[in-house]
Amino acid sequence: MPRTGCGAPEVAVLAQVRQARILEQVRRAGGVRVAELTALLGVSDMTVRRDLDVLDRKGLVTKVHGGATAVETASAVEPGFEVKRVRELLEKEAIAARAATLVRPGMAIGITAGTTTWTLARHLAEIPDLTVVTNSLKVADVLEQHSRSDLTVVLTGGLRTPSDGLVGPIAVQAIRSLRVDMVIMGVHGMDEHAGLTTPNLMEAETNRALVESARRLVVVADHTKWGVVGLAQIAPLRAVSTLLTDEGLDEQAAAVLADQVGEVVIIPTPEPRSDPAGADPDADPATSGGRAS
């Protein structure tokens, strides 16, 4: 993708938003055609095909003649961090921003690995006297960039997962020696019967230790996590004090969650920025002119 002058960051954001919308369409319908996406996004078929190439390389969709189809995943398969970070960008940002308002000065909090919690970390920079216990390399890296004397980051150690979490006996032992006010957890899946789940057995054990160390469990999970079941249970839904999710959650799921979770907060998703009329943001310039319920 060309990166020229001050417009390059804008182009990168627009591409991510487009790709997130493409993923949503594929997930809803099971497949989508290039012609449908050009009409939906208001860009050229060449731009759509480039987006599909990117998503296919990352394992998010399967590119086929004339479009793309959904990728089937098994309960023991854990997508990598880069695969997950482009999904539901707007929803994750809105959820993370609301989650940050629950954190008060002087708190000790636990933060699990994941792309929504990584997004959250960027919203914690201005909260004073904060102690963060995390098993996420990505979260720790974001927080350490601020170099504040009143921000303490405790990284658990352990074995690294595809989502850049640290898990296993070393992580569990470190966590069990600590007590925090609140754990903010991202999850692979949520289900009425399976509860909160992950494909990684050691991650489930590590996250259970974090839940047990906390007075309050806050789960940050966009609507696509509902109905997804991983291999190992972290905790039942009734263990969740507060769930922050987005308005894409269907009514039946919301009713189940309201019955089992202490508090469900449905957060409106901001409208994505659209491409300039008639413009192809990936074109080479050289060749082209909550509410709580």
Short mmCIF file of C-alpha atoms in Angstrom, two decimals:
data_model
loop_
_atom_site.label_atom_id
_atom_site.label_comp_id
_atom_site.label_asym_id
_atom_site.label_seq_id
_atom_site.Cartn_x
_atom_site.Cartn_y
_atom_site.Cartn_z
CA MET A 1 0.00 0.00 0.00
CA PRO A 2 1.48 3.38 -0.89
CA ARG A 3 2.32 5.57 2.07
CA THR A 4 2.73 9.16 1.00
CA GLY A 5 2.85 12.31 3.07
CA CYS A 6 0.39 13.02 5.88
CA GLY A 7 -2.39 10.96 4.25
CA ALA A 8 -0.74 7.56 4.86
CA PRO A 9 -2.17 6.91 8.38
CA GLU A 10 -5.67 7.79 7.10
CA VAL A 11 -5.31 5.28 4.27
CA ALA A 12 -4.23 2.57 6.73
CA VAL A 13 -7.24 3.20 8.96
CA LEU A 14 -9.66 3.15 6.04
CA ALA A 15 -8.24 -0.17 4.83
CA GLN A 16 -8.68 -1.70 8.29
CA VAL A 17 -12.26 -0.46 8.51
CA ARG A 18 -13.07 -1.88 5.07
CA GLN A 19 -11.54 -5.22 5.95
CA ALA A 20 -13.49 -5.35 9.21
CA ARG A 21 -16.74 -4.74 7.30
CA ILE A 22 -15.83 -7.43 4.78
CA LEU A 23 -15.23 -9.90 7.61
CA GLU A 24 -18.59 -9.04 9.14
CA GLN A 25 -20.37 -9.67 5.82
CA VAL A 26 -18.58 -12.99 5.32
CA ARG A 27 -19.37 -14.09 8.85
CA ARG A 28 -23.06 -13.23 8.52
CA ALA A 29 -23.64 -14.78 5.09
CA GLY A 30 -20.95 -17.46 5.01
CA GLY A 31 -19.62 -15.94 1.79
CA VAL A 32 -19.66 -12.78 -0.29
CA ARG A 33 -19.02 -11.73 -3.89
CA VAL A 34 -16.69 -8.96 -5.03
CA ALA A 35 -19.57 -7.16 -6.78
CA GLU A 36 -21.54 -7.03 -3.51
CA LEU A 37 -18.57 -5.59 -1.64
CA THR A 38 -17.86 -2.89 -4.21
CA ALA A 39 -21.47 -1.71 -3.87
CA LEU A 40 -21.39 -1.90 -0.07
CA LEU A 41 -18.05 -0.13 0.38
CA GLY A 42 -18.17 2.26 -2.56
CA VAL A 43 -14.69 1.34 -3.82
CA SER A 44 -13.30 -0.33 -6.93
CA ASP A 45 -13.25 -4.09 -7.43
CA MET A 46 -9.43 -3.86 -7.47
CA THR A 47 -9.47 -2.42 -3.93
CA VAL A 48 -11.86 -5.16 -2.78
CA ARG A 49 -9.67 -7.87 -4.31
CA ARG A 50 -6.61 -6.45 -2.53
CA ASP A 51 -8.52 -6.47 0.76
CA LEU A 52 -9.55 -10.08 0.16
CA ASP A 53 -5.93 -10.98 -0.57
CA VAL A 54 -4.88 -9.47 2.77
CA LEU A 55 -7.63 -11.28 4.68
CA ASP A 56 -6.91 -14.57 2.92
CA ARG A 57 -3.17 -14.36 3.77
CA LYS A 58 -4.07 -13.77 7.42
CA GLY A 59 -6.36 -16.80 7.43
CA LEU A 60 -9.50 -14.78 8.09
CA VAL A 61 -11.36 -15.74 4.88
CA THR A 62 -10.90 -18.20 2.05
CA LYS A 63 -10.61 -16.38 -1.27
CA VAL A 64 -12.55 -18.06 -4.09
CA HIS A 65 -13.33 -17.12 -7.68
CA GLY A 66 -15.40 -13.95 -7.59
CA GLY A 67 -15.39 -13.49 -3.82
CA ALA A 68 -14.60 -15.14 -0.47
CA THR A 69 -16.06 -17.63 1.98
CA ALA A 70 -15.87 -18.05 5.75
CA VAL A 71 -13.06 -20.07 7.30
CA GLU A 72 -14.15 -23.00 9.43
CA THR A 73 -12.38 -23.15 12.80
CA ALA A 74 -12.22 -26.02 15.29
CA SER A 75 -12.70 -25.71 19.04
CA ALA A 76 -9.01 -26.39 19.72
CA VAL A 77 -7.67 -23.92 17.13
CA GLU A 78 -6.45 -20.58 18.49
CA PRO A 79 -6.12 -17.75 15.94
CA GLY A 80 -3.00 -15.60 16.23
CA PHE A 81 -2.96 -12.00 17.47
CA GLU A 82 -2.56 -10.51 13.99
CA VAL A 83 -5.53 -12.54 12.74
CA LYS A 84 -7.80 -11.27 15.50
CA ARG A 85 -6.69 -7.65 15.68
CA VAL A 86 -8.45 -6.68 12.42
CA ARG A 87 -11.81 -8.07 13.49
CA GLU A 88 -14.59 -5.75 14.76
CA LEU A 89 -12.27 -2.76 15.11
CA LEU A 90 -14.96 -0.20 15.86
CA GLU A 91 -16.73 -2.45 18.36
CA LYS A 92 -13.52 -3.22 20.22
CA GLU A 93 -12.57 0.44 20.42
CA ALA A 94 -15.97 1.41 21.84
CA ILE A 95 -15.91 -1.47 24.35
CA ALA A 96 -12.35 -0.68 25.44
CA ALA A 97 -13.12 3.00 25.95
CA ARG A 98 -16.08 2.14 28.20
CA ALA A 99 -14.05 -0.46 30.13
CA ALA A 100 -11.42 2.17 30.94
CA THR A 101 -14.06 4.23 32.78
CA LEU A 102 -14.41 1.39 35.31
CA VAL A 103 -10.77 1.75 36.36
CA ARG A 104 -10.13 4.16 39.23
CA PRO A 105 -6.91 5.77 40.49
CA GLY A 106 -5.06 3.58 43.00
CA MET A 107 -6.54 0.32 41.72
CA ALA A 108 -4.70 -2.92 41.14
CA ILE A 109 -6.21 -4.63 38.11
CA GLY A 110 -5.58 -7.79 36.12
CA ILE A 111 -5.72 -7.73 32.32
CA THR A 112 -5.75 -10.90 30.23
CA ALA A 113 -4.29 -11.38 26.76
CA GLY A 114 -6.35 -10.48 23.70
CA THR A 115 -6.95 -7.79 21.12
CA THR A 116 -9.79 -6.06 23.00
CA THR A 117 -7.69 -5.85 26.17
CA TRP A 118 -4.75 -4.62 24.08
CA THR A 119 -7.04 -1.86 22.81
CA LEU A 120 -8.05 -1.13 26.41
CA ALA A 121 -4.41 -0.69 27.47
CA ARG A 122 -4.14 2.38 25.25
CA HIS A 123 -6.97 4.01 27.24
CA LEU A 124 -5.29 3.58 30.64
CA ALA A 125 -2.41 6.02 30.13
CA GLU A 126 -3.94 8.88 32.12
CA ILE A 127 -5.18 6.94 35.15
CA PRO A 128 -2.84 7.71 38.09
CA ASP A 129 -1.43 5.31 40.69
CA LEU A 130 -2.30 2.22 38.71
CA THR A 131 -0.96 -1.32 39.14
CA VAL A 132 -1.58 -3.75 36.28
CA VAL A 133 -1.00 -7.49 36.50
CA THR A 134 -1.05 -9.02 33.05
CA ASN A 135 -0.08 -12.16 31.17
CA SER A 136 -0.15 -10.26 27.87
CA LEU A 137 3.09 -9.21 26.19
CA LYS A 138 1.13 -6.79 23.99
CA VAL A 139 -0.64 -5.12 26.93
CA ALA A 140 2.62 -4.82 28.90
CA ASP A 141 4.36 -3.27 25.88
CA VAL A 142 1.67 -0.61 25.47
CA LEU A 143 1.76 0.31 29.16
CA GLU A 144 5.54 0.35 29.44
CA GLN A 145 5.76 2.92 26.65
CA HIS A 146 4.41 5.53 29.05
CA SER A 147 7.34 5.20 31.52
CA ARG A 148 5.35 6.65 34.43
CA SER A 149 6.61 6.32 37.99
CA ASP A 150 3.05 5.79 39.29
CA LEU A 151 2.30 2.97 36.83
CA THR A 152 3.42 -0.50 37.91
CA VAL A 153 3.22 -3.34 35.39
CA VAL A 154 3.59 -6.91 36.65
CA LEU A 155 4.19 -9.37 33.79
CA THR A 156 3.56 -12.94 34.89
CA GLY A 157 6.05 -14.88 32.78
CA GLY A 158 5.22 -18.27 31.29
CA LEU A 159 4.86 -19.98 27.91
CA ARG A 160 3.83 -17.84 24.95
CA THR A 161 0.53 -18.49 23.10
CA PRO A 162 -0.42 -17.54 19.50
CA SER A 163 -2.26 -14.51 20.93
CA ASP A 164 0.92 -13.37 22.75
CA GLY A 165 -0.31 -14.42 26.17
CA LEU A 166 1.90 -16.00 28.81
CA VAL A 167 0.41 -19.15 30.30
CA GLY A 168 1.28 -22.32 32.20
CA PRO A 169 2.58 -23.18 35.70
CA ILE A 170 4.89 -20.17 36.03
CA ALA A 171 2.11 -17.73 35.15
CA VAL A 172 -0.38 -19.47 37.43
CA GLN A 173 2.03 -19.49 40.38
CA ALA A 174 2.75 -15.77 39.98
CA ILE A 175 -0.95 -14.89 39.75
CA ARG A 176 -1.97 -16.98 42.75
CA SER A 177 0.36 -14.97 44.98
CA LEU A 178 -1.46 -11.72 44.12
CA ARG A 179 -4.82 -10.09 44.79
CA VAL A 180 -6.37 -7.46 42.53
CA ASP A 181 -9.47 -5.27 42.68
CA MET A 182 -10.73 -6.26 39.24
CA VAL A 183 -9.84 -8.47 36.28
CA ILE A 184 -10.70 -7.28 32.78
CA MET A 185 -10.85 -10.31 30.52
CA GLY A 186 -11.16 -10.86 26.81
CA VAL A 187 -12.46 -14.25 25.70
CA HIS A 188 -12.42 -16.49 22.64
CA GLY A 189 -16.07 -17.44 23.08
CA MET A 190 -19.21 -17.10 25.23
CA ASP A 191 -22.01 -19.63 25.35
CA GLU A 192 -25.14 -20.18 27.46
CA HIS A 193 -23.99 -23.63 28.57
CA ALA A 194 -20.19 -23.60 28.06
CA GLY A 195 -19.68 -20.17 29.62
CA LEU A 196 -16.41 -18.36 28.86
CA THR A 197 -14.05 -20.51 26.82
CA THR A 198 -10.68 -20.62 25.05
CA PRO A 199 -9.07 -23.14 22.66
CA ASN A 200 -5.92 -23.20 24.83
CA LEU A 201 -5.95 -25.48 27.89
CA MET A 202 -3.13 -23.66 29.66
CA GLU A 203 -4.67 -20.27 28.93
CA ALA A 204 -7.90 -21.45 30.56
CA GLU A 205 -6.00 -22.43 33.71
CA THR A 206 -4.11 -19.14 33.75
CA ASN A 207 -7.26 -17.08 33.28
CA ARG A 208 -9.03 -19.06 36.00
CA ALA A 209 -6.23 -18.07 38.36
CA LEU A 210 -6.77 -14.43 37.42
CA VAL A 211 -10.51 -14.73 38.07
CA GLU A 212 -9.83 -16.27 41.48
CA SER A 213 -7.41 -13.44 42.35
CA ALA A 214 -10.00 -10.69 41.77
CA ARG A 215 -12.92 -9.19 43.62
CA ARG A 216 -14.71 -8.45 40.36
CA LEU A 217 -14.65 -9.98 36.86
CA VAL A 218 -15.29 -7.67 33.90
CA VAL A 219 -15.52 -9.33 30.47
CA VAL A 220 -14.95 -7.32 27.29
CA ALA A 221 -16.31 -9.23 24.29
CA ASP A 222 -17.89 -8.09 21.03
CA HIS A 223 -21.05 -9.75 19.73
CA THR A 224 -19.23 -12.22 17.47
CA LYS A 225 -17.95 -14.07 20.54
CA TRP A 226 -21.49 -15.23 21.42
CA GLY A 227 -22.13 -18.84 20.49
CA VAL A 228 -18.42 -19.59 20.01
CA VAL A 229 -17.17 -22.51 22.13
CA GLY A 230 -13.50 -23.25 22.68
CA LEU A 231 -12.02 -26.45 24.05
CA ALA A 232 -11.60 -25.34 27.66
CA GLN A 233 -13.89 -23.46 30.03
CA ILE A 234 -12.50 -20.48 31.93
CA ALA A 235 -15.58 -19.72 34.02
CA PRO A 236 -19.38 -19.96 33.86
CA LEU A 237 -21.35 -16.90 32.82
CA ARG A 238 -22.57 -16.44 36.40
CA ALA A 239 -19.00 -15.61 37.47
CA VAL A 240 -19.10 -12.41 35.42
CA SER A 241 -19.81 -9.23 37.37
CA THR A 242 -20.02 -6.97 34.29
CA LEU A 243 -20.08 -7.79 30.58
CA LEU A 244 -19.29 -5.05 28.08
CA THR A 245 -20.43 -5.87 24.55
CA ASP A 246 -21.80 -4.09 21.49
CA GLU A 247 -25.21 -3.55 19.94
CA GLY A 248 -24.64 -6.29 17.37
CA LEU A 249 -25.66 -8.81 20.03
CA ASP A 250 -29.01 -10.39 19.14
CA GLU A 251 -32.03 -10.19 21.46
CA GLN A 252 -32.02 -13.85 22.43
CA ALA A 253 -28.36 -13.73 23.45
CA ALA A 254 -28.95 -10.50 25.38
CA ALA A 255 -31.80 -12.15 27.31
CA VAL A 256 -29.66 -15.16 28.24
CA LEU A 257 -26.80 -12.94 29.36
CA ALA A 258 -29.09 -10.64 31.36
CA ASP A 259 -30.34 -13.71 33.24
CA GLN A 260 -26.89 -15.07 34.08
CA VAL A 261 -24.51 -12.09 34.24
CA GLY A 262 -24.52 -9.51 37.02
CA GLU A 263 -24.61 -6.53 34.64
CA VAL A 264 -24.72 -6.36 30.84
CA VAL A 265 -23.69 -3.08 29.20
CA ILE A 266 -24.59 -2.73 25.53
CA ILE A 267 -22.36 -0.14 23.88
CA PRO A 268 -23.35 1.64 20.64
CA THR A 269 -20.89 1.19 17.78
CA PRO A 270 -19.82 4.40 16.04
CA GLU A 271 -20.40 4.63 12.31
CA PRO A 272 -17.28 3.82 10.25
CA ARG A 273 -15.70 6.61 8.31
CA SER A 274 -16.47 6.26 4.61
CA ASP A 275 -14.01 6.66 1.76
CA PRO A 276 -14.07 10.01 -0.05
CA ALA A 277 -16.67 9.98 -2.83
CA GLY A 278 -15.32 8.31 -5.92
CA ALA A 279 -11.87 7.79 -4.39
CA ASP A 280 -9.91 4.58 -4.16
CA PRO A 281 -7.84 4.97 -0.96
CA ASP A 282 -5.42 2.25 -2.05
CA ALA A 283 -4.82 3.72 -5.49
CA ASP A 284 -1.30 4.78 -6.42
CA PRO A 285 -1.30 8.60 -6.52
CA ALA A 286 1.13 8.45 -9.40
CA THR A 287 -1.43 6.66 -11.58
CA SER A 288 -4.73 8.09 -10.39
CA GLY A 289 -6.23 11.63 -10.41
CA GLY A 290 -24.52 1.98 26.35
CA ARG A 291 -26.57 1.65 27.99
CA ALA A 292 -26.68 -0.66 31.08
CA SER A 293 -29.53 -3.10 31.26
#
